[in-house]
Coordinates of C-alpha atoms in Angstrom, one line a residue:
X1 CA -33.5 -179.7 -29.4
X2 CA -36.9 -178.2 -28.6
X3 CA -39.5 -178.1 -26.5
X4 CA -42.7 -176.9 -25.3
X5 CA -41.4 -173.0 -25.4
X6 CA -43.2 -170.6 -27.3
X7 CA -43.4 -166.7 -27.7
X8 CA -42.6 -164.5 -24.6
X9 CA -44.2 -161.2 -23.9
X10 CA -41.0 -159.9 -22.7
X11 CA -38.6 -160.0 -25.1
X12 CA -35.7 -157.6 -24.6
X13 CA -33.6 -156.1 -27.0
X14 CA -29.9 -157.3 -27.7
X15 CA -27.7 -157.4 -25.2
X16 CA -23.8 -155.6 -24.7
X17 CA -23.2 -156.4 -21.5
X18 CA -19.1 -158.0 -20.4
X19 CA -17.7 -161.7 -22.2
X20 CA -15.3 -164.3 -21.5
X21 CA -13.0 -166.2 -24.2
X22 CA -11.2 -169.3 -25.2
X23 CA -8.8 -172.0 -25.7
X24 CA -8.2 -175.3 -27.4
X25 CA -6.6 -178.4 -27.9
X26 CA -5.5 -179.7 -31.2
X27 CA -6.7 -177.5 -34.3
X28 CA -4.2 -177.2 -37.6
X29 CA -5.0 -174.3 -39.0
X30 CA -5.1 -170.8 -37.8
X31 CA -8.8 -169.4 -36.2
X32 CA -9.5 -165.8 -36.3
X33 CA -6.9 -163.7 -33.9
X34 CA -8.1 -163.5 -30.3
X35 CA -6.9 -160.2 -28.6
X36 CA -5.1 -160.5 -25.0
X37 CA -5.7 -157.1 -24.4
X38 CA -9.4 -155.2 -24.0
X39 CA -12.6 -157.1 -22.9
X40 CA -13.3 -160.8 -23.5
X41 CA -15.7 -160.9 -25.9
X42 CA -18.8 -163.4 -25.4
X43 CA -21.1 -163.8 -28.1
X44 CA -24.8 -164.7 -27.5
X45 CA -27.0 -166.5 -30.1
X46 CA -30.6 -166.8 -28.7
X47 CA -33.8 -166.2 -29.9
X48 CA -35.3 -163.0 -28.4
X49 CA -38.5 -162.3 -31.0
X50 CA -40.4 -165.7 -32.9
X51 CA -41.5 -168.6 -32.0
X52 CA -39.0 -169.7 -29.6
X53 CA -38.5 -166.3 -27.6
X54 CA -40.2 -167.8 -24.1
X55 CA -36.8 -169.6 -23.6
X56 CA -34.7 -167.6 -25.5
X57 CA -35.5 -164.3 -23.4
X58 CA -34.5 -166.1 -19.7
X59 CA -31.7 -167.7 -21.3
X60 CA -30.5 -164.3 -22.5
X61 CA -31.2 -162.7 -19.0
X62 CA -29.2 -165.7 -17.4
X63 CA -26.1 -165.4 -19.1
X64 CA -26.8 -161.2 -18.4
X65 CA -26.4 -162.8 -14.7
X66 CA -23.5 -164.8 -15.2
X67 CA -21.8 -162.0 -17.0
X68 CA -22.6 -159.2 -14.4
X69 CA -21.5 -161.2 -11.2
X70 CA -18.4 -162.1 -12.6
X71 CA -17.4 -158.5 -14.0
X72 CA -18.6 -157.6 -10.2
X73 CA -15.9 -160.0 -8.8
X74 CA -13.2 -158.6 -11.2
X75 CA -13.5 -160.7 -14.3
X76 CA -11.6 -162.8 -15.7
X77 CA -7.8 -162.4 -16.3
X78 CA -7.9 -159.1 -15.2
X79 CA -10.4 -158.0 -17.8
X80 CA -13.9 -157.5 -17.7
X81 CA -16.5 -159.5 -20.2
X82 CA -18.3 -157.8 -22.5
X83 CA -21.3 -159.7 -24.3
X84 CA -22.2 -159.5 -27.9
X85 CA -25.9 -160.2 -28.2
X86 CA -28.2 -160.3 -31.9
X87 CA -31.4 -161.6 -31.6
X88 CA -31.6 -164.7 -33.8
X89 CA -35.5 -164.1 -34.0
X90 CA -36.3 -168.1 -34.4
X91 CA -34.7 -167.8 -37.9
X92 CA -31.9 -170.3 -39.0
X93 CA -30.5 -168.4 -41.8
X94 CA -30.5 -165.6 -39.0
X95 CA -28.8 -167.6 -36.7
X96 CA -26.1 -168.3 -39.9
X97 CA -25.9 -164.5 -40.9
X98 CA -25.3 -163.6 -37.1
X99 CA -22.8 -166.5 -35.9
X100 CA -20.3 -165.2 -39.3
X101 CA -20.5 -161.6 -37.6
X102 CA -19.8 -162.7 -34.2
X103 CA -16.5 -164.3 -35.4
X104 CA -15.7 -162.7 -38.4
X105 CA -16.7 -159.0 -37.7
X106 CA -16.8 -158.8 -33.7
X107 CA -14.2 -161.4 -32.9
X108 CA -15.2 -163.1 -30.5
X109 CA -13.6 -165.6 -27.9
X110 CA -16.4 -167.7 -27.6
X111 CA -20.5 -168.2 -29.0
X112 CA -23.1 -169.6 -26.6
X113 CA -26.1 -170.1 -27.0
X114 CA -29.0 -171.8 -29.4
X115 CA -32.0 -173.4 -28.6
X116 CA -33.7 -175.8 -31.1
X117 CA -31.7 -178.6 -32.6
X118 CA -31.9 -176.9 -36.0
X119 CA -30.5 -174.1 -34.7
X120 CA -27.8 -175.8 -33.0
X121 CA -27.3 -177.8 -36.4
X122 CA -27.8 -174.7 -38.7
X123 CA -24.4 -173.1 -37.2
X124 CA -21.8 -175.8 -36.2
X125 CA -20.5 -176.3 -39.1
X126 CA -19.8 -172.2 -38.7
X127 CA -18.2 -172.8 -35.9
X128 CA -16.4 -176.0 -37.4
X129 CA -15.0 -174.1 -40.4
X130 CA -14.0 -171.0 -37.6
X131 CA -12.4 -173.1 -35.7
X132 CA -14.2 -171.2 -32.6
X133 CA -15.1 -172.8 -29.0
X134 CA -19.2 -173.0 -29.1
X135 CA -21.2 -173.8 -25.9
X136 CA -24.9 -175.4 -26.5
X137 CA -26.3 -174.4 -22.8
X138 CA -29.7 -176.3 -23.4
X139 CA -31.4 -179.9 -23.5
X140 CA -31.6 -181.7 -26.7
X141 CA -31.6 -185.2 -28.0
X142 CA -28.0 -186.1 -27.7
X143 CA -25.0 -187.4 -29.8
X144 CA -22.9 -184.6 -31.1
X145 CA -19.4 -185.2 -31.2
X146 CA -17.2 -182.0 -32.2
X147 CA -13.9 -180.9 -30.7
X148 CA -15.2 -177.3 -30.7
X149 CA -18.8 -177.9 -29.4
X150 CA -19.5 -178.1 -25.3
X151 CA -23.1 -179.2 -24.6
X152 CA -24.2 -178.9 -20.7
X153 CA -27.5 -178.9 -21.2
X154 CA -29.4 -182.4 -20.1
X155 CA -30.0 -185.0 -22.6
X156 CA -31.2 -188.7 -23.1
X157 CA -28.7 -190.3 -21.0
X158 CA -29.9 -187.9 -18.4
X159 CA -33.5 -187.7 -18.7
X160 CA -35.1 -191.0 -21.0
X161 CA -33.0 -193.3 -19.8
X162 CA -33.9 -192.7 -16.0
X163 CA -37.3 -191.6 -17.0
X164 CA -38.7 -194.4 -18.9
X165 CA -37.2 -196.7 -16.0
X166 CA -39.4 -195.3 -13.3
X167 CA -42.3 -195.1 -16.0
X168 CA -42.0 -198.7 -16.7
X169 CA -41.7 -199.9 -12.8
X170 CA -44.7 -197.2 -11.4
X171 CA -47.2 -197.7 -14.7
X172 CA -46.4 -200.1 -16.7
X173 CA -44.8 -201.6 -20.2
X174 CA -46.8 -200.4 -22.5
X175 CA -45.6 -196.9 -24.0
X176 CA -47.0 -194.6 -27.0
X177 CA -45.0 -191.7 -28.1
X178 CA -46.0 -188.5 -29.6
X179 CA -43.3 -186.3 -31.1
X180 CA -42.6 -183.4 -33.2
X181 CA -41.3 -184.4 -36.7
X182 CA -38.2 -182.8 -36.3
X183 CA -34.8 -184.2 -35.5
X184 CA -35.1 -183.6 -31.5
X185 CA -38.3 -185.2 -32.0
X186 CA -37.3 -188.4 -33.8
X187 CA -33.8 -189.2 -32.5
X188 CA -35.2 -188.9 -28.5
X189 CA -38.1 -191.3 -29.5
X190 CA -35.5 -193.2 -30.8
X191 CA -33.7 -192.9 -27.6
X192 CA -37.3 -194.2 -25.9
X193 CA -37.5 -197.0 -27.9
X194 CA -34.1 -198.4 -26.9
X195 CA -34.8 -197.5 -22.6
X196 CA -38.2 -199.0 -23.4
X197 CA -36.9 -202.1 -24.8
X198 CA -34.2 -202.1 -22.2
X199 CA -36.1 -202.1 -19.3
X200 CA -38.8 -204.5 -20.4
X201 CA -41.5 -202.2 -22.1
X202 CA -42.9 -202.1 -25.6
X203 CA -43.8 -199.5 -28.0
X204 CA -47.4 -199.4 -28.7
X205 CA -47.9 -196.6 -30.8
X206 CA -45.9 -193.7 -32.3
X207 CA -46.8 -190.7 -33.9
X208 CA -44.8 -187.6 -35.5
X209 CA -46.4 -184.2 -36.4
X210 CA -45.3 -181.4 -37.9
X211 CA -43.9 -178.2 -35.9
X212 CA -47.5 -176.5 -37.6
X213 CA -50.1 -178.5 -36.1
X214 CA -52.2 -177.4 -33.7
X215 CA -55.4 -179.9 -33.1
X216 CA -54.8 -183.2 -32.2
X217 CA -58.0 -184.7 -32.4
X218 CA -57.4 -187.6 -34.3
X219 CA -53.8 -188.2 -32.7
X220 CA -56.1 -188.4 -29.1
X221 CA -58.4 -190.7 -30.4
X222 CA -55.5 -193.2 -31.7
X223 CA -53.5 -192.9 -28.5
X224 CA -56.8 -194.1 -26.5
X225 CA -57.5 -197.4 -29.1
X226 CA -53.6 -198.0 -28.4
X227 CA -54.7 -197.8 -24.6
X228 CA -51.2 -197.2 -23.5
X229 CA -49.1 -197.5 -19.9
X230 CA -47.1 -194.6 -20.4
X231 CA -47.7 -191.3 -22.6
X232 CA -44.1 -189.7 -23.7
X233 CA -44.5 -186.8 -25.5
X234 CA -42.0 -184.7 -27.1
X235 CA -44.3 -181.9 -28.6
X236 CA -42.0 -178.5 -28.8
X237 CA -43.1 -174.7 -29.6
X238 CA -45.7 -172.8 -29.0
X239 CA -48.4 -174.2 -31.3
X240 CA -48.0 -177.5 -30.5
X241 CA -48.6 -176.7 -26.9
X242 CA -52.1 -176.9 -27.9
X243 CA -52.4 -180.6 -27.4
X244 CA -52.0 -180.3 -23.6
X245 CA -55.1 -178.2 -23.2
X246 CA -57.0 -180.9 -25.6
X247 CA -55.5 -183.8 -23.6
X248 CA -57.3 -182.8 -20.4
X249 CA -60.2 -182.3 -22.0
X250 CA -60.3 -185.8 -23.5
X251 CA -60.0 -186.9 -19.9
X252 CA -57.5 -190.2 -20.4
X253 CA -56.2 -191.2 -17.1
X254 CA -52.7 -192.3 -18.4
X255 CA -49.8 -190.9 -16.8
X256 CA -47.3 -188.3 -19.3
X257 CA -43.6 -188.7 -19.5
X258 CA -41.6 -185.7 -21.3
X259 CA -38.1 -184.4 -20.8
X260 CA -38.8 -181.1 -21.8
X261 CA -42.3 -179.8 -20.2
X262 CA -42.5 -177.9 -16.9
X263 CA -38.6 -177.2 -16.7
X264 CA -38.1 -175.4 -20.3
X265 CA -41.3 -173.8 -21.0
X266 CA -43.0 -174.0 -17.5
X267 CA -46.7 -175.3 -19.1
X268 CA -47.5 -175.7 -15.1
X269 CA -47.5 -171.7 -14.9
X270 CA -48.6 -171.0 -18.5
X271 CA -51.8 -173.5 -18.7
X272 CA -54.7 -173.7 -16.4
X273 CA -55.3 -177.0 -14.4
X274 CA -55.6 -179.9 -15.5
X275 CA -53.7 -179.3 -18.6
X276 CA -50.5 -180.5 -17.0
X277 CA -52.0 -183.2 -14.5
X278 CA -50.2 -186.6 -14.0
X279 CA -47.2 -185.4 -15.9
X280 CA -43.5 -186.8 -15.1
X281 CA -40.5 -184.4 -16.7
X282 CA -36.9 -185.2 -15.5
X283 CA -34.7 -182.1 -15.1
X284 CA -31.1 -181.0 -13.6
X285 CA -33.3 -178.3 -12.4
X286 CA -37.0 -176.0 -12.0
X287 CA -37.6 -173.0 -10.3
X288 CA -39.7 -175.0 -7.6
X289 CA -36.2 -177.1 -6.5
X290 CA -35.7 -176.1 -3.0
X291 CA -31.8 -176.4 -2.8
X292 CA -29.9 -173.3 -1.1
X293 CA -28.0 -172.8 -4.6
X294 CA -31.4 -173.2 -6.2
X295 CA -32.8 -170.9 -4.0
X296 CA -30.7 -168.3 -4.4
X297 CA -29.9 -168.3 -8.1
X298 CA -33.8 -167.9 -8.7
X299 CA -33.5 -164.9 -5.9
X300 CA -30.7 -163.2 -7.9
X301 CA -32.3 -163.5 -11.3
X302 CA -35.7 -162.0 -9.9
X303 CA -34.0 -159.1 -8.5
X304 CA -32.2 -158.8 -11.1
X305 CA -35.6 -159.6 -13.5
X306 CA -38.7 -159.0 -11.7
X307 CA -40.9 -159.7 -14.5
X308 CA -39.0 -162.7 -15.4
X309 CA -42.5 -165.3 -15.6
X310 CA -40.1 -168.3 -14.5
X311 CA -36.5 -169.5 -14.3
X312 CA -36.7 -172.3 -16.1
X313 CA -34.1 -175.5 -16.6
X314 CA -32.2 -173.6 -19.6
X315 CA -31.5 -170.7 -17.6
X316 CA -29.6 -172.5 -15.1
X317 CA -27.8 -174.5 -18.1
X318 CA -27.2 -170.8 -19.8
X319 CA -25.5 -169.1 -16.1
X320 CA -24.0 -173.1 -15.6
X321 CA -22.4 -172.9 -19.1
X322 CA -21.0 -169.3 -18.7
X323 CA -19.3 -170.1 -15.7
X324 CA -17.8 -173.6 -17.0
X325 CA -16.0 -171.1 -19.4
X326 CA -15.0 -168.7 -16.8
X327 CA -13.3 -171.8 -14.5
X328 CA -11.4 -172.8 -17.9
X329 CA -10.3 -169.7 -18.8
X330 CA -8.5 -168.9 -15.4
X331 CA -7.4 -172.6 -15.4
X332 CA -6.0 -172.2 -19.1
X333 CA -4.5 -168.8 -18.3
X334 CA -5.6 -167.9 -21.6
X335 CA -8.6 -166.8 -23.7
X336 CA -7.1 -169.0 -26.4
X337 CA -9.4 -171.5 -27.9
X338 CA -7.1 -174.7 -27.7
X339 CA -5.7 -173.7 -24.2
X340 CA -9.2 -173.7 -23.2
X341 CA -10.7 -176.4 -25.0
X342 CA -8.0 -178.6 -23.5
X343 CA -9.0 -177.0 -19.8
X344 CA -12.4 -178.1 -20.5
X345 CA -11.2 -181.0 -21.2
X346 CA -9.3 -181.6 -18.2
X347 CA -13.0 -182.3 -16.4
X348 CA -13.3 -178.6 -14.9
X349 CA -17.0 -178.5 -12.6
X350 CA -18.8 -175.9 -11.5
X351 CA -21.2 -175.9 -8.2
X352 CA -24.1 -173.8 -9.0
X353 CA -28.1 -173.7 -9.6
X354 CA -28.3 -177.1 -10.5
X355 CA -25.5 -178.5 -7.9
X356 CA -22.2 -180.0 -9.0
X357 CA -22.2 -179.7 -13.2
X358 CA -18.5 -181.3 -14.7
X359 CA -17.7 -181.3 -17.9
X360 CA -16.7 -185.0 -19.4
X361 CA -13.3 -184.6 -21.4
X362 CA -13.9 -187.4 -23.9
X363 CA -17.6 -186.5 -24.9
X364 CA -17.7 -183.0 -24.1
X365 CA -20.7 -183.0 -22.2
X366 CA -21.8 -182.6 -18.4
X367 CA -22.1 -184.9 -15.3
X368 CA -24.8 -183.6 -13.3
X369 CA -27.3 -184.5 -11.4
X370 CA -31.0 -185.1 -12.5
X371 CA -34.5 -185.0 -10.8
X372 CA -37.7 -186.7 -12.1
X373 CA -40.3 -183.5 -11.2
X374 CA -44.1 -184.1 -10.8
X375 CA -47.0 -182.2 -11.9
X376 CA -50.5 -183.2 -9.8
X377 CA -54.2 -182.0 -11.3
X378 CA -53.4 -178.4 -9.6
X379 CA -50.3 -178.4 -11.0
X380 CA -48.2 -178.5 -8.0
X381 CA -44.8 -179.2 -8.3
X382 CA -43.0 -182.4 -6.5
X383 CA -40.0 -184.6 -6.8
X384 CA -40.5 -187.7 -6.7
X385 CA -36.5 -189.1 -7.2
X386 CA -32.8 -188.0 -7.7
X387 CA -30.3 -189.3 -9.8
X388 CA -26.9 -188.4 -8.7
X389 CA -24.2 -187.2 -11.2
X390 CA -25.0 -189.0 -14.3
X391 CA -22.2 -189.2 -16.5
X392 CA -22.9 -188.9 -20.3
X393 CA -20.1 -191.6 -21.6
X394 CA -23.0 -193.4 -24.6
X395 CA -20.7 -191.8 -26.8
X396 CA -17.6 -193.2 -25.7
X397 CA -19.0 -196.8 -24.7
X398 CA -21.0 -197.1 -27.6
X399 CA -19.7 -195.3 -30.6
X400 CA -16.0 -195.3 -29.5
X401 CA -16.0 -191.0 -29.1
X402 CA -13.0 -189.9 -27.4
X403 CA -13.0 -186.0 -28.3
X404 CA -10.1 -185.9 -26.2
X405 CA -7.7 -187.8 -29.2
X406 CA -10.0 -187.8 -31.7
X407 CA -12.9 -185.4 -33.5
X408 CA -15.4 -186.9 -35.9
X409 CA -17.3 -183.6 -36.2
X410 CA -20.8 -185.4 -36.8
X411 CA -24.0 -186.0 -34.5
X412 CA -24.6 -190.2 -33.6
X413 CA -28.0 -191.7 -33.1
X414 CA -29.0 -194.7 -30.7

């Protein structure tokens, strides 16, 4: 997946701070050896230089978090974490050349991390072959079914589904879609199309640019002779972000719809008004969410990062992830990656930044809850409705997934 998050001017170098491991449930052949003796090993593959370094630095800096308050309470096991961190520098053959070294050469117990859906894509099959326990902390467009992959990060059953509902009954049927021509750009329209359809809409126009385009001129001038309801736009990296700048200026009164704007690469804080007026994201979470945990995990990671712009959505999914690991490790007793992937299994939660988070055994992603945020002309931040603990069972209903039995290693679409 990716999304409006582009270059960061604080981008820190790699990280060795304390890890935690893991175990599994049903493998055949032997993974590399994972030591019960000396630190758990976390490794770390994020995207600290490039075009994808906004998100990638406070995603590094929240699993930092995670890592340092749980060494503080003792660790895990009786060992402290130590974290393996290269920077992937936006690169996929990068992120191939540095997941091999985290398994083959530093051993881990576990690789987090990723943020586009190429990246994500580019290193499963590493992790596949490896047979090692990989948690995807971020939003992204949904479907992948792997007995070693864990995504909590939100995705269409969270966010377009309940998104293009409230769309539909506030503005209207009539939806256009602009998307990056990449796969979290095409399988999520895809996932608009079928909420669209579902709750009555229509799709009036659709549009796919490459990841390189920066004007949108003529894209503006065919999403005002569609004269659409309902703007979704799915636009990711930094020069994309362009368009939002160029879409106030055109002045079209027609409300936006993203799942990835505000919450990952906080546009509202980035752009000056209007650029991100009228605009509707669903989230698990924003800095702006006024919760006690809320509240205090963005209090934490400012101490802890005072020049930390903003806490966005996949730094809460990065901390959330870390500590779904930590609560199956001490429930698996183990660092082993089938005694763990079977705890995880098991549907172990954690109650943190973004409330109650649980993982769901047979798809091996999370319940949680979700929030459609609002964006006015000043860029204020409001929230307009929850959704309590949505649970992400398309896979199972649908396409007959039950990770739990059964692996088929591959990524479904709608």
């Amino acid at each position: 997946m990716i999304a409006g998050c582009g270059q960061s001017s604080t981008a820190p170098a790699s990280s060795t701070a304390p890890a935690a491991p893991a175990a599994s449930a049903g493998a055949d052949s032997a993974a590399p050896a994972q030591s019960e003796e000396g630190p758990i090993k976390i490794g770390m593959l994020e995207d600290l230089s490039g075009d994808f370094s906004l998100c990638g630095t406070y995603k590094t800096h929240a699993m930092e978090l995670a890592i340092k308050e749980l060494n503080e309470a003792g660790g895990l096991l009786g060992r402290q974490l130590e974290l393996i961190a290269p920077d992937c520098q936006s690169d996929n053959q990068r992120y191939q050349e540095m997941a091999r070294k985290l398994i083959l050469d530093d051993q881990v117990d576990v690789i987090m991390g990723g943020f586009s859906s190429a990246s994500r894509e580019a290193v499963r099959p590493i992790m596949e072959e490896n047979k090692m326990l990989y948690f995807y902390n971020n939003q992204y467009e949904g479907g992948v079914a792997s007995h070693y992959t864990f995504c909590t990060g939100a995705i269409p059953e969270h966010q377009v589904m309940p998104l293009m509902e409230y769309m539909i009954e506030n503005f209207g049927p009539r939806v256009y879609t602009i998307a990056a021509d990449y796969n979290f750009g095409q399988l999520t329209a895809q996932w608009v199309k079928k909420a669209t359809e579902q709750y009555g809409g229509e799709i009036v126009g659709e549009e796919f640019l490459p990841l390189s385009v920066s004007q949108f001129s003529s894209s503006i001038d065919k999403i005002q002779k569609a004269d659409p309801d309902v703007l979704v736009v799915l636009l990711t990296g930094v020069t994309q972000s362009s368009f939002y700048g160029q879409w106030a200026t055109a002045g079209m009164d027609v409300p936006i719809a993203t799942t990835i704007n505000i919450a990952q690469g906080y546009e509202h804080k980035r752009f000056d008004p209007p650029a991100c007026a009228n605009m509707y994201v669903t989230a698990q979470f924003v800095e702006e969410l006024d919760t006690p945990a809320a509240v205090d995990f963005v209090k934490r990671f400012h101490e802890l990062y005072p020049d930390e712009p903003y806490v966005g959505m996949e730094a809460a999914a990065q901390y959330t992830g870390m500590m779904l690991y930590a609560e199956a490790v001490k429930k698996a007793g183990t660092t082993e990656t089938e005694a763990v992937i079977a705890a995880l299994e098991s549907g172990v939660s954690y109650d943190g930044p973004a409330g109650l988070v649980t993982i769901y055994g047979p798809t091996h992603h999370a319940i949680m809850d979700i929030w459609i945020v609002y964006s006015d002309e000043n860029h204020n931040i409001s929230f307009k409705q929850k959704y309590d603990q949505i649970v992400p069972d398309w896979l199972e209903k649908e396409k007959g997934v039950d990770l739990t039995k059964e692996s088929p290693n591959t990524q479904f679409t709608p």
